[in-house]
Short mmCIF file of C-alpha atoms in Angstrom, two decimals:
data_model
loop_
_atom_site.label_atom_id
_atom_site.label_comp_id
_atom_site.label_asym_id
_atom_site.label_seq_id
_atom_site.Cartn_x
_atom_site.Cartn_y
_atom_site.Cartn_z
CA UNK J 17 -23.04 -20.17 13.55
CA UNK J 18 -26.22 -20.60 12.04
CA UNK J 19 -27.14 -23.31 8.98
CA UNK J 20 -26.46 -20.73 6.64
CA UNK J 21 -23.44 -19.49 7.54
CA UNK J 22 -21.85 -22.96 8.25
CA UNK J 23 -23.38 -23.33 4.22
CA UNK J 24 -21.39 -20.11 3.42
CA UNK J 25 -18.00 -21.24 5.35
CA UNK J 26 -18.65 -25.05 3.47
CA UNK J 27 -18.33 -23.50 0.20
CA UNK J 28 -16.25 -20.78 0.78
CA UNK J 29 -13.85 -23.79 2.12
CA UNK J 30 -13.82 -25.76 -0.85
CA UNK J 31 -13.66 -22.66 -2.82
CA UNK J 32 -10.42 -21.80 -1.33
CA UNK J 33 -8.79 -25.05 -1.12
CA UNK J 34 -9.27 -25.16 -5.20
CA UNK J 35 -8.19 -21.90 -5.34
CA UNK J 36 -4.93 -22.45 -3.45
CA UNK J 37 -4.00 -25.48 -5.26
CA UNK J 38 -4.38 -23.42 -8.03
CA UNK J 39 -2.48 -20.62 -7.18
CA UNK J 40 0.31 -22.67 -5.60
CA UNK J 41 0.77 -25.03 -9.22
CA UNK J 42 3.03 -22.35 -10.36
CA UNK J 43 5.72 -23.27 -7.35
CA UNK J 44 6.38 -27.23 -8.38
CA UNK J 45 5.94 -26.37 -12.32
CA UNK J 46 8.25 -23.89 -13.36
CA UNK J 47 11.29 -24.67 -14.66
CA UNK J 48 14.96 -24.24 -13.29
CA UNK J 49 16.08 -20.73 -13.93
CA UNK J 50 18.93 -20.46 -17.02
CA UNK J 51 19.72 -18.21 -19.42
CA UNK J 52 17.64 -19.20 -21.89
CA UNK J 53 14.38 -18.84 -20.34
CA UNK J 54 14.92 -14.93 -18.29
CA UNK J 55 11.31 -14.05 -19.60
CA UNK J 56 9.66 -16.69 -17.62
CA UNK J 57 6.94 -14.92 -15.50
CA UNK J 58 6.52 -17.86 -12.84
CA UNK J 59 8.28 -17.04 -9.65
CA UNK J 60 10.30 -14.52 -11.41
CA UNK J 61 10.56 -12.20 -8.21
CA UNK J 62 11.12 -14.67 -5.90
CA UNK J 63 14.11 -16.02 -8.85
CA UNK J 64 15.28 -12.06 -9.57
CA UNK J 65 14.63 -10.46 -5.92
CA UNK J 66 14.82 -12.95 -3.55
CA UNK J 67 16.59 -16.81 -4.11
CA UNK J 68 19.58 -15.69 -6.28
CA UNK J 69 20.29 -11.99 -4.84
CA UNK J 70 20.59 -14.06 -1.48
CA UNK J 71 22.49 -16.24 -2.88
CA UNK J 72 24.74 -13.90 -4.27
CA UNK J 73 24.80 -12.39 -0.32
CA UNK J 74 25.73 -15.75 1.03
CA UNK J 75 28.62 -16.04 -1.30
CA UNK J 76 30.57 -13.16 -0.91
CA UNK J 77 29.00 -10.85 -3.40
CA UNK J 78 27.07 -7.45 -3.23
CA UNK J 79 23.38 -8.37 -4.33
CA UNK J 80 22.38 -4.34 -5.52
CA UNK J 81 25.47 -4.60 -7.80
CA UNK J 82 23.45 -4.96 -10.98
CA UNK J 83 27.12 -6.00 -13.42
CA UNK J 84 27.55 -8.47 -10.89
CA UNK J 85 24.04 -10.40 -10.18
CA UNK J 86 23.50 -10.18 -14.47
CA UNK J 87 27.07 -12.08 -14.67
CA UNK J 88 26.77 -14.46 -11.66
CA UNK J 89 22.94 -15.36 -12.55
CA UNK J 90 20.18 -16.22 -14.42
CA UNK J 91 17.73 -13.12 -13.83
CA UNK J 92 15.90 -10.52 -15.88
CA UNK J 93 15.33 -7.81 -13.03
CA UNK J 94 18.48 -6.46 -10.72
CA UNK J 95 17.67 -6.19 -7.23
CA UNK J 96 15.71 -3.26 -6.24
CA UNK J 97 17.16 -1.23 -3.11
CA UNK J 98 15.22 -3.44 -0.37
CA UNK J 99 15.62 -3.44 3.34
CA UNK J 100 19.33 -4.84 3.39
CA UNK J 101 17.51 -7.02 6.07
CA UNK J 102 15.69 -8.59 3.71
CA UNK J 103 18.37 -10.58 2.80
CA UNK J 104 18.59 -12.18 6.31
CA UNK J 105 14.82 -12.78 6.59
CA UNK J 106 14.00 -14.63 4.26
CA UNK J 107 17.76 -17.00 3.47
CA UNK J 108 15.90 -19.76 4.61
CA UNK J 109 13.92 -19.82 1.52
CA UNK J 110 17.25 -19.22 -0.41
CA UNK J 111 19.10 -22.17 1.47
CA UNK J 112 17.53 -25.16 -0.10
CA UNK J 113 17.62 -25.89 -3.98
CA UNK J 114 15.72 -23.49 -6.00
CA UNK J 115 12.21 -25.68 -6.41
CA UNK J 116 12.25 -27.05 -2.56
CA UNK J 117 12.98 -23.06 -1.75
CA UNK J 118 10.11 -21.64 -4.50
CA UNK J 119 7.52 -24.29 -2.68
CA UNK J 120 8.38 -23.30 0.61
CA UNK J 121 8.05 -19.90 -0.27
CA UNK J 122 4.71 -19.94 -2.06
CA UNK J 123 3.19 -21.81 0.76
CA UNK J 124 4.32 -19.41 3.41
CA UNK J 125 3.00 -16.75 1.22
CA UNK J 126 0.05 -18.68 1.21
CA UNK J 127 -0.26 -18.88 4.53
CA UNK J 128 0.48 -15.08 5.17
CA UNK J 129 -2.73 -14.20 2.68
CA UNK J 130 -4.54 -16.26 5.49
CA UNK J 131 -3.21 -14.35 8.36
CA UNK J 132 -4.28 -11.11 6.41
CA UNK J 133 -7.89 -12.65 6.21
CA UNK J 134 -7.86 -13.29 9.68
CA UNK J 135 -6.52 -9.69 10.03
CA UNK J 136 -9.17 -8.50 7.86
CA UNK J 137 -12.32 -10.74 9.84
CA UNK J 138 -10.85 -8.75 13.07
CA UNK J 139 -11.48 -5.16 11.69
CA UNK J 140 -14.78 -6.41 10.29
CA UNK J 141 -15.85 -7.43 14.00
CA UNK J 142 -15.70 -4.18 14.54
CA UNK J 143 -18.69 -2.78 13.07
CA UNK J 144 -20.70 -6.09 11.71
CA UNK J 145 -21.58 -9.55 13.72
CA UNK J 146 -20.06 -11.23 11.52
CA UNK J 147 -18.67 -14.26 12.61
CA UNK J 148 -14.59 -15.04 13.08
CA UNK J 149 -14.02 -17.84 10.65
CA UNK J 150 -16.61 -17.61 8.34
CA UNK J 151 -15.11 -13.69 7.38
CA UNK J 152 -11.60 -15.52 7.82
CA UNK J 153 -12.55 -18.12 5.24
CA UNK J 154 -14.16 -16.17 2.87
CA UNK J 155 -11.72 -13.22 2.67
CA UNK J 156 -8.82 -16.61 2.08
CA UNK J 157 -10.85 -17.93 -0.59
CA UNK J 158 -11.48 -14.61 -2.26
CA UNK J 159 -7.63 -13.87 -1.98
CA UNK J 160 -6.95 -17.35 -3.50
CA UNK J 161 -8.78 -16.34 -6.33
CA UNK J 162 -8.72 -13.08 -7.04
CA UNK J 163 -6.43 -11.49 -9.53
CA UNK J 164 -3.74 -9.88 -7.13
CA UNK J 165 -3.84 -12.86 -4.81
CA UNK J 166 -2.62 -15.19 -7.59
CA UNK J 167 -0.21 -12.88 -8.78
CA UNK J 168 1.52 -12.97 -5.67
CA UNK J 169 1.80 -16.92 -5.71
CA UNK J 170 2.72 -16.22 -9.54
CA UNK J 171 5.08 -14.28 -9.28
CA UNK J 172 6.56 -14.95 -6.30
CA UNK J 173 6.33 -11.82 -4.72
CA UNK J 174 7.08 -10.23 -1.30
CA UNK J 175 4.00 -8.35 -1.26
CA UNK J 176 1.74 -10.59 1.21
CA UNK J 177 4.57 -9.90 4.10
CA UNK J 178 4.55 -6.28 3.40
CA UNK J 179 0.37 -6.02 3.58
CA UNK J 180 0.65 -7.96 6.58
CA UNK J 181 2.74 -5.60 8.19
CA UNK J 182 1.44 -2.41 6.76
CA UNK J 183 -2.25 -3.63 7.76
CA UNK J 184 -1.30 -4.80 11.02
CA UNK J 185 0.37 -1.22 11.83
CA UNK J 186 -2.72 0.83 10.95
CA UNK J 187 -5.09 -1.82 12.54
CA UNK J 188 -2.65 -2.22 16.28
CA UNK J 189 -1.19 1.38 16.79
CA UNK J 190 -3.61 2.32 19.59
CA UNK J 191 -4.32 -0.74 21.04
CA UNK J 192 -0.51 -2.53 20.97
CA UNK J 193 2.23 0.04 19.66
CA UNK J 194 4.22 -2.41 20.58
CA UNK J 195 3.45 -4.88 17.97
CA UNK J 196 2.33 -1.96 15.44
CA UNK J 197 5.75 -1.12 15.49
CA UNK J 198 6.89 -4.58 14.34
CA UNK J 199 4.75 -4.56 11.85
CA UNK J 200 5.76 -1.07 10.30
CA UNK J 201 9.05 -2.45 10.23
CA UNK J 202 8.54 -5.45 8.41
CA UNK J 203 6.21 -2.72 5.70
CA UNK J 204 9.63 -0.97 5.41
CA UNK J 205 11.14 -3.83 3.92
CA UNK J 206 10.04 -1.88 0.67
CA UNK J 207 11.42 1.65 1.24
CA UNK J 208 7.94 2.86 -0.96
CA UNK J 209 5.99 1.03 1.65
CA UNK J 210 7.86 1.95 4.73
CA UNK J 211 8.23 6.13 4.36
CA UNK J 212 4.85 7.10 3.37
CA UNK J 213 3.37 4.62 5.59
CA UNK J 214 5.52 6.03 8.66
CA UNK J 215 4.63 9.43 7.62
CA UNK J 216 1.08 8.99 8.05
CA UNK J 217 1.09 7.02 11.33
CA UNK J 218 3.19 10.15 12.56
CA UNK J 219 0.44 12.51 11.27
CA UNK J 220 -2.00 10.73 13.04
CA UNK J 221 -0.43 10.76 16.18
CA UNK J 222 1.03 7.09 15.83
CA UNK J 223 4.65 8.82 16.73
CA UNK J 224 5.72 6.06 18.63
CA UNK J 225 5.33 3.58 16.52
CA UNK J 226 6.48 5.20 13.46
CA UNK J 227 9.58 5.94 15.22
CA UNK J 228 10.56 2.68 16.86
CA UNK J 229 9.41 0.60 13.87
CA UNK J 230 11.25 3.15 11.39
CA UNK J 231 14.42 2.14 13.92
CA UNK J 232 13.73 -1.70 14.27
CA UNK J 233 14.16 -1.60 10.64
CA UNK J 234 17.40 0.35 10.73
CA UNK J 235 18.87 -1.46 13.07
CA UNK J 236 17.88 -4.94 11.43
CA UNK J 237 19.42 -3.51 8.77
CA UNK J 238 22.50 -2.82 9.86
CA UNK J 239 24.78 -5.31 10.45
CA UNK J 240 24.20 -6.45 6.37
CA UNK J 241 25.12 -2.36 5.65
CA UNK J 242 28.06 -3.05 7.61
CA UNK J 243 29.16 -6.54 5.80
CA UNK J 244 28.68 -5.70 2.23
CA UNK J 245 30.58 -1.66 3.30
CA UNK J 246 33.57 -4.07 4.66
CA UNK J 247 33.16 -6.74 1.84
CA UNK J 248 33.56 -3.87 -0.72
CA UNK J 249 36.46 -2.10 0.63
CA UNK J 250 34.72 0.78 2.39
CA UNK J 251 31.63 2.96 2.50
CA UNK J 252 33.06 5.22 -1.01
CA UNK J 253 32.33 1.80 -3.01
CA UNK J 254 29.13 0.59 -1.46
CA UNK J 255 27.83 4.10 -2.59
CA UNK J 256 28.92 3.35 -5.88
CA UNK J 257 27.23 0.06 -6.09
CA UNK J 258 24.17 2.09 -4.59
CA UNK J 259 24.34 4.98 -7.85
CA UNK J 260 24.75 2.14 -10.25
CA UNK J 261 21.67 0.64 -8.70
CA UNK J 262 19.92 3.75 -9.42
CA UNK J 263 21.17 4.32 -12.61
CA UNK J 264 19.89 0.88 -13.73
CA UNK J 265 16.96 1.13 -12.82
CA UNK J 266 16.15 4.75 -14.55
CA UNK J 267 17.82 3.37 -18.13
CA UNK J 268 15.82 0.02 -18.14
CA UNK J 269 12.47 -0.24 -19.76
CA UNK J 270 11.93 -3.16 -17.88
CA UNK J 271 9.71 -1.42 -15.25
CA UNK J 272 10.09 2.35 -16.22
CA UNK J 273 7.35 5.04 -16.13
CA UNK J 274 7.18 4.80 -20.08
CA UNK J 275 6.94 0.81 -20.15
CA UNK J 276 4.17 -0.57 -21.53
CA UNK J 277 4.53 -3.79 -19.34
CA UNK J 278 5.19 -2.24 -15.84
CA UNK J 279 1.44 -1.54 -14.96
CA UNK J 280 2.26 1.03 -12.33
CA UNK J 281 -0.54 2.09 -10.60
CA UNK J 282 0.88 5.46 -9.14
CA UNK J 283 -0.20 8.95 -10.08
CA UNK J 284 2.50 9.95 -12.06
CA UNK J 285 2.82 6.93 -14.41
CA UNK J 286 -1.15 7.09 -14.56
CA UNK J 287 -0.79 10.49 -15.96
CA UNK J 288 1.16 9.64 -18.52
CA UNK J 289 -0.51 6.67 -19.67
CA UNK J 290 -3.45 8.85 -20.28
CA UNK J 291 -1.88 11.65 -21.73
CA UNK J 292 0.94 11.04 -22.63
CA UNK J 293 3.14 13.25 -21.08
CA UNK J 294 5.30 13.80 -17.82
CA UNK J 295 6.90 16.62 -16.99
CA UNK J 296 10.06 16.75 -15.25
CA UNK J 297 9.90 16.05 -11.48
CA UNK J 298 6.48 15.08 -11.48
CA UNK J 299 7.16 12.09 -9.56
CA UNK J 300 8.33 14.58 -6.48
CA UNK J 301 5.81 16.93 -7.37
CA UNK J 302 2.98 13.48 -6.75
CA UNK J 303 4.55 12.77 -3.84
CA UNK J 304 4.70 15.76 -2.11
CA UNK J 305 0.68 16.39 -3.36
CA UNK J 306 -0.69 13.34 -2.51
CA UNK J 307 1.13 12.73 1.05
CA UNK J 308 0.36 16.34 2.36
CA UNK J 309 -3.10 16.40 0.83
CA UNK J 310 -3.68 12.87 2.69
CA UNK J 311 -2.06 13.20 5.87
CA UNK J 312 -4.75 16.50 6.25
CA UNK J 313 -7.74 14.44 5.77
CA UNK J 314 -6.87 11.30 8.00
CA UNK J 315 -6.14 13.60 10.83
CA UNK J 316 -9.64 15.14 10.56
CA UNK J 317 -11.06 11.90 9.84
CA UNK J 318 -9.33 10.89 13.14
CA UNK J 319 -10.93 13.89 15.04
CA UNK J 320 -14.47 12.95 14.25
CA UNK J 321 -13.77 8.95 14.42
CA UNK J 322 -14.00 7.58 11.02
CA UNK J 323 -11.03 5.26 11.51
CA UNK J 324 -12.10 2.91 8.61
CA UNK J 325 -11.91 5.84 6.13
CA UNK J 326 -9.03 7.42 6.83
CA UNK J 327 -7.51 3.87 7.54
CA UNK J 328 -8.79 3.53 3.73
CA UNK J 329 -7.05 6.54 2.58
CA UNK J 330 -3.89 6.08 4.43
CA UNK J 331 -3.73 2.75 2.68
CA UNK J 332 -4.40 4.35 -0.96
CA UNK J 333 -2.11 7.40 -0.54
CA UNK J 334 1.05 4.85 -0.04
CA UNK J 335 0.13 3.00 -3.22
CA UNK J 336 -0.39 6.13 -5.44
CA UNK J 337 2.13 8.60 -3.77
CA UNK J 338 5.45 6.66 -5.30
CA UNK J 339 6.40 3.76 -7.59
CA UNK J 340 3.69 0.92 -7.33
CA UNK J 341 1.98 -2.00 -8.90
CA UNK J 342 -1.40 -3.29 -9.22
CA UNK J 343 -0.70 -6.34 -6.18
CA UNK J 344 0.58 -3.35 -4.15
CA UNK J 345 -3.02 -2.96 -3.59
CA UNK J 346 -3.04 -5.78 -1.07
CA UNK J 347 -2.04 -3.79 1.69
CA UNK J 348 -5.55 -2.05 2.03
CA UNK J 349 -7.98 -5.06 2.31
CA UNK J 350 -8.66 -5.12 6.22
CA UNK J 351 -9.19 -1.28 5.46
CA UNK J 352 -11.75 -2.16 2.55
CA UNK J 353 -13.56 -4.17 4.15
CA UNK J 354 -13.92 -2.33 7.19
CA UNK J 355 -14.83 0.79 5.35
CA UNK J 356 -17.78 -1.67 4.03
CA UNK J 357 -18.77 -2.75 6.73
CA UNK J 358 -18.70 0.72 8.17
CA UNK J 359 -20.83 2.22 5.21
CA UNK J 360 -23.24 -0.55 5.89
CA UNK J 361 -24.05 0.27 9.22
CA UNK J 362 -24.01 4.04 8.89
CA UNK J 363 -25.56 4.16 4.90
CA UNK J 364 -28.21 6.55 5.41
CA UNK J 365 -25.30 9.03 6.53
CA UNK J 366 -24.19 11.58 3.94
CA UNK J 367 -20.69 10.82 2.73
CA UNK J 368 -20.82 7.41 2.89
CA UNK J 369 -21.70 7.08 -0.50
CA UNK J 370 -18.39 8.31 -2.22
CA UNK J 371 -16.86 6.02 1.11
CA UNK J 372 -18.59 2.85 -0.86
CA UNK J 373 -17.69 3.66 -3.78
CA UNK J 374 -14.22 4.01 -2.99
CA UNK J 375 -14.20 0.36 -1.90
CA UNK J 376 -15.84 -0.69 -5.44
CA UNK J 377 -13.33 0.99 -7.52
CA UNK J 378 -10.69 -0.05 -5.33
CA UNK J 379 -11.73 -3.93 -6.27
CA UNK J 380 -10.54 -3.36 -9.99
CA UNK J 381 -7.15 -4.44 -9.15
CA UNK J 382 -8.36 -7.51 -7.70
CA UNK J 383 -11.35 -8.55 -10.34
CA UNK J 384 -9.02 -7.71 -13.63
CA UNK J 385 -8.71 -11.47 -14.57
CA UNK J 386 -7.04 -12.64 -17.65
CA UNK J 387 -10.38 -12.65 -19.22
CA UNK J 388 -10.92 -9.03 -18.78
CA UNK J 389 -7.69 -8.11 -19.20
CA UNK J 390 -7.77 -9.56 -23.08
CA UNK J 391 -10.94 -8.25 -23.73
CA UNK J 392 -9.60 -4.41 -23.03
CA UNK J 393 -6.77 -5.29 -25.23
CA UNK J 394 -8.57 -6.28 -27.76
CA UNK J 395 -10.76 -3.52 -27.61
CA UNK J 396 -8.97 -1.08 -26.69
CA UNK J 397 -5.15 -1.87 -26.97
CA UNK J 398 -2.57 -2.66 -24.32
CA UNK J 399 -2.23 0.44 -23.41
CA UNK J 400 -5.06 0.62 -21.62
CA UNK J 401 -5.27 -2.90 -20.71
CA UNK J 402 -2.14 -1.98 -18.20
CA UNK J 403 -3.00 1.62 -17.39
CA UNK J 404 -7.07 -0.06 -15.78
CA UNK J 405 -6.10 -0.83 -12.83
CA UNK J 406 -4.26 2.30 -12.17
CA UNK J 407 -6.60 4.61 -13.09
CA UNK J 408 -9.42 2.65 -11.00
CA UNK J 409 -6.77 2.88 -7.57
CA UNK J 410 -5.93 6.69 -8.96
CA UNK J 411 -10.04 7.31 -8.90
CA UNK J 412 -10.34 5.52 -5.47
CA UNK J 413 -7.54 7.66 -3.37
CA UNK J 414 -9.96 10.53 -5.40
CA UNK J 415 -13.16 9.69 -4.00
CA UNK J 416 -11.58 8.76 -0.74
CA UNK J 417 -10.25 12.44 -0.92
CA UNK J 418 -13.96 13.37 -1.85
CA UNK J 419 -15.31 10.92 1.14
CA UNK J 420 -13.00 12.54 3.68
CA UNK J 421 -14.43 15.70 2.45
CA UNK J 422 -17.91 15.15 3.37
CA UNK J 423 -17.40 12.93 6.33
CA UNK J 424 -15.45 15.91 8.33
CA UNK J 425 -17.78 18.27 7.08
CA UNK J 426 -20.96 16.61 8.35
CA UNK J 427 -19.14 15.39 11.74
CA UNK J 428 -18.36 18.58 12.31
CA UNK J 429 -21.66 19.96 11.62
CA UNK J 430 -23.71 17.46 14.11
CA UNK J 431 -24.49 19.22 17.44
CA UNK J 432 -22.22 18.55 20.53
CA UNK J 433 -24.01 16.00 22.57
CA UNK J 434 -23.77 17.01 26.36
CA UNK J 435 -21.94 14.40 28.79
#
């Protein structure tokens, strides 16, 4: 490294160790979960989706049995239909008392931001000299800091294990299927994750590892299937518990298409934020649309080698294809940055314009600070202050669409070079 970049990894440093601290305060200062305080925000998915529903698993008790987590616990949310798994992974966060276990898991989320930086630094390598830990650094302290890196510290969400793997697949399925397939799995632990994302890697030729780590997760899953079927008094009853899961989670407002506070990011709740209206089935209609429209594009971007890109768009089809939220995001920053880096090195080719700007509006998400965030309320209501983000990720899977476009078309139109 040269003086300035040891100055850039110096500040970027401190910058991140602030940042951290920061973002980790939440973990040792909120209170114990009761009844009386369900609206608390601090760890709130890590209290609703991950230390009690374990809990409730380690007990006896079906966790996706919405009467019976609201009547054993003090949560606000009932627990989504996760990787069954799930509740095996992470019990060691659930085992302990609930601060010791909301610590433990903010610093390992912590720590898996880090490994996504370092994740990130490695597809950067790629196409800029950058150097190993300086990108590692200041990709960690810009996580730290940014908007959807604090909210997953916040919150206490799952999210930084599920970019992890979803990155890791996309950046490892040529070079070690092996571990790509892992990773897919662990992206499954989120069914909205895990299909689209397999679906692509399949298009793409990835079939391998789509398959295998669509299976690892299956089988992981498994043996908790099996428990909670016996627990219940056979496979007629778990369904039940499954419908009522459903049927929860399409009467609450706490997270529906129509709520003001969800801040979904996907095409169809977009839509109706903006117009007001959503016609019946749209949400299969979006899915269909955007996955089929996608999976075309990253297989021509494959053809002519524009991995970044189409690693770009495979990222931004998941998010916007199904259900999402604005920290969902985090799944495509190795892609972003490599599609920078990319665009830098080939700028004075056509397309890479709409490629760059992708990247830009695809940053919303993660420079909407609290600041910002008021000031569009104020100004414009909080309507819109929750529907920015998702129309910026809406109009960056758009000009990826556009990019793809224009890449394909001018790859496609450069001479054959003789061998």
């Amino acid at each position: 490294m040269n003086p300035k970049q040891r100055a850039v990894l110096l500040v970027a440093a401190v910058a991140g160790v602030l940042g951290a601290w920061h973002a980790l305060a939440p973990s040792w200062r909120v209170p114990l979960p009761t009844a009386a305080n369900l609206p608390e925000e601090r760890l709130q998915d890590f209290r609703d989706a991950l230390y009690f529903p374990i809990r409730e698993f380690l007990g006896g008790g079906n966790p996706y049995d919405p009467a019976a987590m609201f009547a054993h616990w003090p949560v606000r949310q009932d627990f989504n239909l996760y990787q069954p798994y799930h509740l095996l992974l992470h019990a060691p966060f659930a085992l302990p008392d609930y601060r010791v276990g909301a610590v433990a898991f903010s610093v390992f989320s912590l720590l898996l931001l880090v490994a996504l930086a370092a994740l990130t630094a490695h597809s950067v390598r790629r196409y800029v000299p950058a150097p190993f830990a300086v990108t590692t650094v200041v990709v960690s302290a810009l996580l730290v800091v940014s908007q959807v890196g604090k909210a997953q510290l916040y919150v206490g969400q799952i999210n930084p294990l599920i970019a992890l793997g979803a990155a890791g697949a996309l950046v490892a399925r040529r070079d070690r299927p092996g571990w790509a397939a892992v990773a897919l799995a662990l992206a499954w632990l989120k069914p909205q994750y895990g299909f689209p994302l397999a679906l692509l890697l399949f298009v793409r030729g990835s079939r391998r590892v789509a398959l295998t780590g669509t299976a690892i997760a299956a089988v992981a899953s498994l043996p908790v299937v099996v428990l909670l079927v016996v627990r219940g008094g056979g496979l007629g009853s778990f369904v039940d518990v499954v419908a009522a899961n459903l049927t929860h989670a399409r009467a609450t407002d706490y997270g529906a298409v129509d709520s003001l506070t969800a801040q979904r990011i996907d095409v169809a709740a977009v839509l109706f934020r903006v117009t007001g209206w959503a016609p019946s089935g749209v949400e299969l209609v979006v899915l269909a649309a955007v996955l089929v429209t996608s999976a075309v594009l990253v297989r021509r971007l494959d053809r002519v080698s524009a991995t970044p890109v189409a690693d770009l768009l495979t990222c931004l089809a998941v998010v916007v294809c199904v259900v999402h939220q604005p920290g969902d995001v985090l799944i495509a920053v190795p892609a972003m940055a490599a599609t920078a880096a990319s665009c830098w090195r080939h700028r004075a080719e056509p397309g890479r314009r709409p490629a760059g700007l992708t990247v830009l509006a695809l940053a919303v998400p993660f420079a909407h600070l609290y600041t910002v965030d008021s000031a569009v309320a104020s100004a414009l209501g909080a309507r819109a202050a929750v529907t920015l983000d998702g129309v910026a990720v809406v109009a960056a899977w758009s000009l990826a669409v556009f990019a793809a476009v224009r890449l394909t078309r001018v790859r496609a139109a450069e001479p054959a070079v003789a061998v």
